[in-house]
Short mmCIF file of C-alpha atoms and ligand atoms in Angstrom, two decimals:
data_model
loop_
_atom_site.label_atom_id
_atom_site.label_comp_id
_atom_site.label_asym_id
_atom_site.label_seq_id
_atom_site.Cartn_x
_atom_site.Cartn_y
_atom_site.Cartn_z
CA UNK A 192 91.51 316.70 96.57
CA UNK A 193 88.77 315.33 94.67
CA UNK A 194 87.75 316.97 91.39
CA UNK A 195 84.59 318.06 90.10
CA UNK A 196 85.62 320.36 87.17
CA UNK A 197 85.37 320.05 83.88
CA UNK A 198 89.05 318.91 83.14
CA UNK A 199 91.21 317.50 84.12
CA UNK A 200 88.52 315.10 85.79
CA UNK A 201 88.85 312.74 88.14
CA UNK A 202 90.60 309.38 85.95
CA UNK A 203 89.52 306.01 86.42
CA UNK A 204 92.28 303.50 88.24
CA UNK A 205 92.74 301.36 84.89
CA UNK A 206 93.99 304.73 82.76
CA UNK A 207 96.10 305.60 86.03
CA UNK A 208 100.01 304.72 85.60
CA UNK A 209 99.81 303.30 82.48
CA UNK A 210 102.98 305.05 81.31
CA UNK A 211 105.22 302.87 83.90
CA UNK A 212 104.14 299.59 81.58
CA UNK A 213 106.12 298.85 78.72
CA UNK A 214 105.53 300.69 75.48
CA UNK A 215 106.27 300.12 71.56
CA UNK A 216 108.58 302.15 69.55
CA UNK A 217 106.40 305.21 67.76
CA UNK A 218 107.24 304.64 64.89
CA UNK A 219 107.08 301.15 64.49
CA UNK A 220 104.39 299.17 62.61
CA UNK A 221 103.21 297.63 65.87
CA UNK A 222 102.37 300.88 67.10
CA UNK A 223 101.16 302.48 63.76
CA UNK A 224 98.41 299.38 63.90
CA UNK A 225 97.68 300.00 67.64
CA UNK A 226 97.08 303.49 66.55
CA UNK A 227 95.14 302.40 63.73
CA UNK A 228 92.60 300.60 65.83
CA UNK A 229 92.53 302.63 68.38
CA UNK A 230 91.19 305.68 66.39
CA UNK A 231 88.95 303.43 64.72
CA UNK A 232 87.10 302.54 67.88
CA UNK A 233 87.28 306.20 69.17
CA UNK A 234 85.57 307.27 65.35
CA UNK A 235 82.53 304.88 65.99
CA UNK A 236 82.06 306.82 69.33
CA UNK A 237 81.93 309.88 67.41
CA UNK A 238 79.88 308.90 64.45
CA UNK A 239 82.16 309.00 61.46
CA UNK A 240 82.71 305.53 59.94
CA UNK A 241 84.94 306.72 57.48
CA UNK A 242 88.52 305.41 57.08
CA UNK A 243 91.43 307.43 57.93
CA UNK A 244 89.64 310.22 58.77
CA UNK A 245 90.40 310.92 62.53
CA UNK A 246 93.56 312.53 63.06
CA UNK A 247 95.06 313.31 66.71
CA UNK A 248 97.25 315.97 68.00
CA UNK A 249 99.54 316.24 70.33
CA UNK A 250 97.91 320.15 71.65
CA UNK A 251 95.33 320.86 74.15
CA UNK A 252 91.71 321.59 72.74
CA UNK A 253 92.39 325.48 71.87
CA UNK A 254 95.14 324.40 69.55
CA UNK A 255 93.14 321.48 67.57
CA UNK A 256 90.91 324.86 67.31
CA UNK A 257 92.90 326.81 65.80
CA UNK A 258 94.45 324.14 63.58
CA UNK A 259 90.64 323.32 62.29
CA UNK A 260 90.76 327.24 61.43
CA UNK A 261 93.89 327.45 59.45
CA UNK A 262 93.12 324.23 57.15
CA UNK A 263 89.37 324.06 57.01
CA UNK A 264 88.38 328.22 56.12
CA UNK A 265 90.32 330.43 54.16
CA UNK A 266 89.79 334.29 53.72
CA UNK A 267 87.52 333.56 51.03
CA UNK A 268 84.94 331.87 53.58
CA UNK A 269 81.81 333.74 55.04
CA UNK A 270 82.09 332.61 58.64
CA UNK A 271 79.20 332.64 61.58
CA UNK A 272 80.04 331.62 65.11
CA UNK A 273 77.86 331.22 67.53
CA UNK A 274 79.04 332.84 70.90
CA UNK A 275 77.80 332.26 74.04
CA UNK A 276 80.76 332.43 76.14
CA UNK A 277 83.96 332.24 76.59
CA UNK A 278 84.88 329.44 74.31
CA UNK A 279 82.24 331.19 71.28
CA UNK A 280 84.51 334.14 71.86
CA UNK A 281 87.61 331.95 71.36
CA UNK A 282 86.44 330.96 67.65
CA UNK A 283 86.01 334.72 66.77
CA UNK A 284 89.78 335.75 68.48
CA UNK A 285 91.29 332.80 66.58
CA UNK A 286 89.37 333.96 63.12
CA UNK A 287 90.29 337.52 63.71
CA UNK A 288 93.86 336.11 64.25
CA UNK A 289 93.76 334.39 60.73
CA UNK A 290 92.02 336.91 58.99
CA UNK A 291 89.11 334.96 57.96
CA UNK A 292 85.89 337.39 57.87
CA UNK A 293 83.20 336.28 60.09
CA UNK A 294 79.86 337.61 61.78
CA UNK A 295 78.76 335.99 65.21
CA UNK A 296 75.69 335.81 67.15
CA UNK A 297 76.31 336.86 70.79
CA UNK A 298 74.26 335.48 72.81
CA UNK A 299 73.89 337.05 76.98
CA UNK A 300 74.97 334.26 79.21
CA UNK A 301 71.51 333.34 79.90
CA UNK A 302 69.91 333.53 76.35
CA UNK A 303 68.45 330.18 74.79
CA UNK A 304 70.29 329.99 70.96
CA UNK A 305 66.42 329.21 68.71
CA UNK A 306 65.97 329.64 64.85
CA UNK A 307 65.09 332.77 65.48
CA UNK A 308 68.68 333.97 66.26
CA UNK A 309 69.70 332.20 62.84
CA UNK A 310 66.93 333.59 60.47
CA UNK A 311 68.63 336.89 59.79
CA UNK A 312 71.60 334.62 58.50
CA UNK A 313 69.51 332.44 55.99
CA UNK A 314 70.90 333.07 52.02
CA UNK A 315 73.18 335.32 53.08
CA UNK A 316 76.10 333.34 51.63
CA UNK A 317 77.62 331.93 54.85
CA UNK A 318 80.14 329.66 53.99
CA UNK A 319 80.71 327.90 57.37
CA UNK A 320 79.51 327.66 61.15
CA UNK A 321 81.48 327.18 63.76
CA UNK A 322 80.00 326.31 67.25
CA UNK A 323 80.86 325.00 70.70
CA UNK A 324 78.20 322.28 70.77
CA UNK A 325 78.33 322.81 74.72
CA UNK A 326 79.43 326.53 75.82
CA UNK A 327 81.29 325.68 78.91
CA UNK A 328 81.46 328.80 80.20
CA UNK A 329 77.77 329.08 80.93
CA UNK A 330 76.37 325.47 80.41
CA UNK A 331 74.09 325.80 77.48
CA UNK A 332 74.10 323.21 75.25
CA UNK A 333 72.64 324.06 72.00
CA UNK A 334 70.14 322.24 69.77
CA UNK A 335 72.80 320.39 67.16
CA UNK A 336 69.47 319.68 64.65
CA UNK A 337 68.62 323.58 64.30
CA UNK A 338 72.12 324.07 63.89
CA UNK A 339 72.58 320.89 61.92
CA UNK A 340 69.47 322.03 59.22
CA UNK A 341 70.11 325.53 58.91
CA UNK A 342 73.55 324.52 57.80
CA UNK A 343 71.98 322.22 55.48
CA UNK A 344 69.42 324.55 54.12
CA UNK A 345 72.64 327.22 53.62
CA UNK A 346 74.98 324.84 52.05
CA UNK A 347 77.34 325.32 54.47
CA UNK A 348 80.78 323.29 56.38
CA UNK A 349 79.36 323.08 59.99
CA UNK A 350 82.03 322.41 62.21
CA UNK A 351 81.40 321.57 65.59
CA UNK A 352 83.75 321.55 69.17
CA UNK A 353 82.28 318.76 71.06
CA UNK A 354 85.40 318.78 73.67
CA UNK A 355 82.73 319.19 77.10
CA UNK A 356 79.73 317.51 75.43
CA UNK A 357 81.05 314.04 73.59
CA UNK A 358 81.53 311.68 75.84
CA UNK A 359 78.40 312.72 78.23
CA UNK A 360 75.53 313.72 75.99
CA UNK A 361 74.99 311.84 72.73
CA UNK A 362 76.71 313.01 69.58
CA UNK A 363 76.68 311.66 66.32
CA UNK A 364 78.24 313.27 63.88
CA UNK A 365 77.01 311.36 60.61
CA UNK A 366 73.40 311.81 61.53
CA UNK A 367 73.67 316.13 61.91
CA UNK A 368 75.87 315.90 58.73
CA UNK A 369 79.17 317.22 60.89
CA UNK A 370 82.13 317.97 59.47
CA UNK A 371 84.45 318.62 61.95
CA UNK A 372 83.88 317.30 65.45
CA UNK A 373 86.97 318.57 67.70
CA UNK A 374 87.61 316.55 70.99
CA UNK A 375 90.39 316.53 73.82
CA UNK A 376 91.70 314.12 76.10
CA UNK A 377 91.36 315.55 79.31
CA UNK A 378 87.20 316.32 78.91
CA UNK A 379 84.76 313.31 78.56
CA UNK A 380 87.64 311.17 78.00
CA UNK A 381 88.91 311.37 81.03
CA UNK A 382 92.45 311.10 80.69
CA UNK A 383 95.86 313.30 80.98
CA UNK A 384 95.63 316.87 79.13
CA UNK A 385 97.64 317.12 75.75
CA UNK A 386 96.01 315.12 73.02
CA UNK A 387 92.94 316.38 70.89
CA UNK A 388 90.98 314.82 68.45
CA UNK A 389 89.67 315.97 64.70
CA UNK A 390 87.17 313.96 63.03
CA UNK A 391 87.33 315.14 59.10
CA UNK A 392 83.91 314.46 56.92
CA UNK A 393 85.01 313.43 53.30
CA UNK A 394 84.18 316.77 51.84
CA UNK A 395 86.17 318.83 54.25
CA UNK A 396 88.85 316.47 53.34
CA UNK A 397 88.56 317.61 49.60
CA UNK A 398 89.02 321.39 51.22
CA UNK A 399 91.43 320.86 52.89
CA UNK A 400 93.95 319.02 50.45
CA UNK A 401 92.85 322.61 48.53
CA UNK A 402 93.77 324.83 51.52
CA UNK A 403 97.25 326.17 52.65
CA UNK A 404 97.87 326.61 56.58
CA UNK A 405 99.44 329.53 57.88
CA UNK A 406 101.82 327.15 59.70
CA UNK A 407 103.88 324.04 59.17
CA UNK A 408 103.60 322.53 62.32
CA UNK A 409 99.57 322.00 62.07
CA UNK A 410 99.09 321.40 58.57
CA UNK A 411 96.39 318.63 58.03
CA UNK A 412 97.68 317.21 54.64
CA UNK A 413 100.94 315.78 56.70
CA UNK A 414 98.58 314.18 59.56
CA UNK A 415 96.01 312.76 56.87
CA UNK A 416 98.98 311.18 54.65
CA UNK A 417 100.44 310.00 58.20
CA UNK A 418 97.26 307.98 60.01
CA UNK A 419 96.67 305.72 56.73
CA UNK A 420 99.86 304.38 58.73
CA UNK A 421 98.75 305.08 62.36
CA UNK A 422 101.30 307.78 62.49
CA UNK A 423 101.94 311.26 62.85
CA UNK A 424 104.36 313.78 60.96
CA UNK A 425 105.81 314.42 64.95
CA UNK A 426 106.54 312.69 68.12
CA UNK A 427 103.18 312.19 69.58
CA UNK A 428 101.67 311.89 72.91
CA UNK A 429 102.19 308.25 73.06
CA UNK A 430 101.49 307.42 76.36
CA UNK A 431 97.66 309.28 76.21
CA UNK A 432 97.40 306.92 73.24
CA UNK A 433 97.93 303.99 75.60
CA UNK A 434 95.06 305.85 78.03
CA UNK A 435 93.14 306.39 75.13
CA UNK A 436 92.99 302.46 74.66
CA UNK A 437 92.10 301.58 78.46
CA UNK A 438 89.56 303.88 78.82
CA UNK A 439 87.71 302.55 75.59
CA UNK A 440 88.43 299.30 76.99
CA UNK A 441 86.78 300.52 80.17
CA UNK A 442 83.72 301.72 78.31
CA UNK A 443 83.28 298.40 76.64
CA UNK A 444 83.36 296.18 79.89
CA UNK A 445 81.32 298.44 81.77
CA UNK A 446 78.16 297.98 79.51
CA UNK A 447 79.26 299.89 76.04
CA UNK A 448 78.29 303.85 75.70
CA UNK A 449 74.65 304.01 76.22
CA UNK A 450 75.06 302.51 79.52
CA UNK A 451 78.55 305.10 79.99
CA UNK A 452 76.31 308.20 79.30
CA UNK A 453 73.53 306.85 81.03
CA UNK A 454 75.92 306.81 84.53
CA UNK A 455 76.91 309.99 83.93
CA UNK A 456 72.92 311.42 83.21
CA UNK A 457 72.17 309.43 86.73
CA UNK A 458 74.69 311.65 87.98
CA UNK A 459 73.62 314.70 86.88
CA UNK A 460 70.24 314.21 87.86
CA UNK A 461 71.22 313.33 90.88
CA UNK A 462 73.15 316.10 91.97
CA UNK A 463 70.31 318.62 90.57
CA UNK A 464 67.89 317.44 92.83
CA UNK A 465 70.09 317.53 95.42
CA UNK A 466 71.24 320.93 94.81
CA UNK A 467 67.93 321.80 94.68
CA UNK A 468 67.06 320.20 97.84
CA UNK A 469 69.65 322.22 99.99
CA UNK A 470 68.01 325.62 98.15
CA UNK A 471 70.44 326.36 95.51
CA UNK A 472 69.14 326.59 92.15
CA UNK A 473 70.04 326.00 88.24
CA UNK A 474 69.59 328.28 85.29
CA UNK A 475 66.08 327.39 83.28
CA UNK A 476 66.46 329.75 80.37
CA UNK A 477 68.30 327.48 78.24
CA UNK A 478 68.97 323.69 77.54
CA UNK A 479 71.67 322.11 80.03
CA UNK A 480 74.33 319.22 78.87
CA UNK A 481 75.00 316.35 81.34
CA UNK A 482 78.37 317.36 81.22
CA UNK A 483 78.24 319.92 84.15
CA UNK A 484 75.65 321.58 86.47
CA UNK A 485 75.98 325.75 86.75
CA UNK A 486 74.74 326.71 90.01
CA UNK A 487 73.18 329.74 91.31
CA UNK A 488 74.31 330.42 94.75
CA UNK A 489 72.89 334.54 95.43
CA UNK A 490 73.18 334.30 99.32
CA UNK A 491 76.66 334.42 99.51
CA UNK A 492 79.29 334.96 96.91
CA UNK A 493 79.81 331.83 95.13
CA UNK A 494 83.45 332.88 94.25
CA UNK A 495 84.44 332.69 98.45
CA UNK A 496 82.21 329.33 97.89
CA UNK A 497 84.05 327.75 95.60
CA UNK A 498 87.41 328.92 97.81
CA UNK A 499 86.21 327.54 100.76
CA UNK A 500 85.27 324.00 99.40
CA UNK A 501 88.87 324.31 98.21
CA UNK A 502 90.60 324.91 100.88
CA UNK A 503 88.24 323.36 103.78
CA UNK A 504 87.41 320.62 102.30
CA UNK A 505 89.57 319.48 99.65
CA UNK A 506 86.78 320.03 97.38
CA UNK A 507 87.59 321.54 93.87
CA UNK A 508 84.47 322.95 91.54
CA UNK A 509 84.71 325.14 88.62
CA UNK A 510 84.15 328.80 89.36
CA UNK A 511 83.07 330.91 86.56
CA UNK A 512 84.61 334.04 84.93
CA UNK A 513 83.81 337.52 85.54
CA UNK A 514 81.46 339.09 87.27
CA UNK A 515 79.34 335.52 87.23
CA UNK A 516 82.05 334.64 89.26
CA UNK A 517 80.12 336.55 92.39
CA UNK A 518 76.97 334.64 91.74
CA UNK A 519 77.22 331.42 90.08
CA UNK A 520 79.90 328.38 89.98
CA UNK A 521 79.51 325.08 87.94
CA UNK A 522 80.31 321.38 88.86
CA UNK A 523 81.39 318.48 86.38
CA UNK A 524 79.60 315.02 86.38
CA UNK A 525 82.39 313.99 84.14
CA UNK A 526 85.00 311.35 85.84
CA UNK A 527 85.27 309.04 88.58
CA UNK A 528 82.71 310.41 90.95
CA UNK A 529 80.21 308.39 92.46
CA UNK A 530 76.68 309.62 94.26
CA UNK A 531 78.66 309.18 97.78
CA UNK A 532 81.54 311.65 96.41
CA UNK A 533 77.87 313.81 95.43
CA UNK A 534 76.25 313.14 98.97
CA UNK A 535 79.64 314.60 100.79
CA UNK A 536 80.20 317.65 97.86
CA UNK A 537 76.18 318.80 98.88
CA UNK A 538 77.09 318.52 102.38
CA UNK A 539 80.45 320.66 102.09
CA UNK A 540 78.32 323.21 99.77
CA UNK A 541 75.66 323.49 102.85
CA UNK A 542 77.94 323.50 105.68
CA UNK A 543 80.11 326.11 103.96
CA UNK A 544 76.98 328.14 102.99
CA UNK A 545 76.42 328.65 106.67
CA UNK A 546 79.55 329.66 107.37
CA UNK A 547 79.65 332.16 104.87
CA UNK A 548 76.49 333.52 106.16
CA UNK A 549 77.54 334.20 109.13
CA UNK A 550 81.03 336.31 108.36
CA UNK A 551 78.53 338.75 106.48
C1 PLP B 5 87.96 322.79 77.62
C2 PLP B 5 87.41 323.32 76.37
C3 PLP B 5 88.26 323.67 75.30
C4 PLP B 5 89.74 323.46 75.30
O1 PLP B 5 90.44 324.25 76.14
P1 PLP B 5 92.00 323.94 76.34
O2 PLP B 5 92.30 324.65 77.62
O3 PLP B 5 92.73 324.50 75.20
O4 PLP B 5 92.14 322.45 76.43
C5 PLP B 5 87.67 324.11 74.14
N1 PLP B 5 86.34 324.25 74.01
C6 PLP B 5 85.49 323.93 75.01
C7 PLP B 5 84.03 324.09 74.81
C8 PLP B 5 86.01 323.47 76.22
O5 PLP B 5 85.17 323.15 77.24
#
């Protein structure tokens, strides 16, 4: 089967087995330092130079989510979300959840986010935003310096989930004055499901050592008094850790991360004109991230499409929810794909677009 979805991707054959080498004791010093530097590499990826202040849990991306929410807002916060999709949608279920009040702007799945869209919200004594930098669901990646000065302009926390952008579109977290940047192993990455990533500014470290969790388990102040070590307050994924390592390894031998998210913008490119070649074509409402191409197939239902790739073919892309599900699917340029891998996934798409075509 070869993947092009969002995550799990495709992994790269020096992350692949690397549980079967030998491994350090967790909570040794030996692997406390290994931790130590390992964050610190992943931190300059992300932007924040600041020490100690990357902490990693052993959850998939929706819990690191919902962790941010219990130690970074309390009921006393103003909160605005911007939802696009599925994963904007997630932020306002897991505030609802926790009780924290909060407004969003809902955005149709084809609607650009501008500062329009934020002007009604201006002075209004928002205390946070909370945004999926990339909404997954339909593609859109929004504009992180609107979002970045209005939060300025607002005095607010602007906390940001980077998990399907970072690692395929630049980030920086320092530069848009980001407080939270959430990540997770299996995206950009590109390794095994089950660790995620928070990368704390120093002032949402002040609110948090100032902010009680609904639950033990996820409570920041343990994890924070923990990584000064390189540990954590429970067993962690160690054996991502040890991914986590090759894979920045990888990126460093291969040319550092300009030349990474370069490979993965040729990529993208790539398969757009392709796509676009064969007849298909991709939404131009709103800004795209190099992360993933959504795909408008209207000739025949893209749902059977992405089916038939599947089980024809051996070919697995990312359908999407509801009733888009009829008309549109989505594939990752995150991974170890190539532009061969891209030559044979445009052929399959064709070949099973005629097919298709015919049974109706
Ligand atoms: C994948 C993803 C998540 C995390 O989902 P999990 O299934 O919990 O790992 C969160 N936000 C975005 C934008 C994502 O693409």
């Amino acid at each position: 089967m070869k993947h092009f979805i969002v995550g799990p991707v495709e992994t790269y054959k020096e992350v692949q087995n690397i549980y079967k080498q030998p491994y350090l004791y967790f909570r040794s010093n030996e692997f406390g330092e290994f931790v130590k530097e390992t964050l610190n590499r992943l931190s300059s990826l992300i932007g924040n130079n600041d020490k100690n202040s990357l902490l990693y849990l052993t959850m998939s991306g929706t819990g690191a989510m919902e962790a941010t929410i219990e130690n970074c807002v309390t009921p006393k916060d103003k909160v605005l979300v911007i939802n696009g999709g599925i994963f904007g949608q997630r932020f306002c279920e897991l505030l609802k959840f926790h009780n924290i009040p909060f407004d969003s702007i809902n955005l149709k799945w084809n609607e650009s986010l501008t500062k329009e869209h934020l002007e009604y919200y201006e002075n209004k004594g928002y205390t946070t935003l909370f945004v999926n930098l990339h909404e997954t669901s339909t593609g859109q990646l929004y504009d992180v310096k609107l979002l970045s000065e209005f939060t300025k302009r607002n005095n607010m926390f602007f906390i940001v989930d980077a998990i399907s952008t970072f690692l395929a579109d630049t980030y920086d977290m320092s530069k848009y004055n980001i407080d939270v940047t959430i990540i997770s192993s299996q995206k950009g990455l590109c390794l095994s499901p089950g660790l995620s990533f928070v990368s704390l500014s120093k002032r949402i470290i002040d609110k948090i050592y100032k902010t009680t969790p609904s639950s033990l388990y996820f409570d920041f102040k343990d994890y924070l008094k923990n990584i000064e070590r390189g540990q954590t307050p429970y067993t962690p994924a160690v054996f991502i850790m040890y991914e986590l390592k090759a894979i920045l390894d990888l990126i460093d031998n291969s040319g550092g991360l300009e030349k990474w998210l370069s490979n993965i913008k040729e990529k993208c490119q790539y398969f757009r004109e392709q796509i676009c070649k064969i007849g298909l074509n991709i939404p131009t409402t709103y800004n795209l991230s190099n992360t993933m191409t959504p795909v408008i197939c209207d000739t025949v239902n893209a749902n059977e499409l992405v089916k038939y790739l599947r089980d024809h073919y051996e070919i697995c892309v990312n359908p999407c929810g509801g009733n888009r599900a009829n008309y549109m699917f989505r594939v990752s340029h995150i991974g170890n794909t190539t532009k061969k891998d891209i030559d044979i996934l445009i052929d399959k798409i064709q070949k099973t677009i005629e097919v298709l075509a015919k049974r109706n």
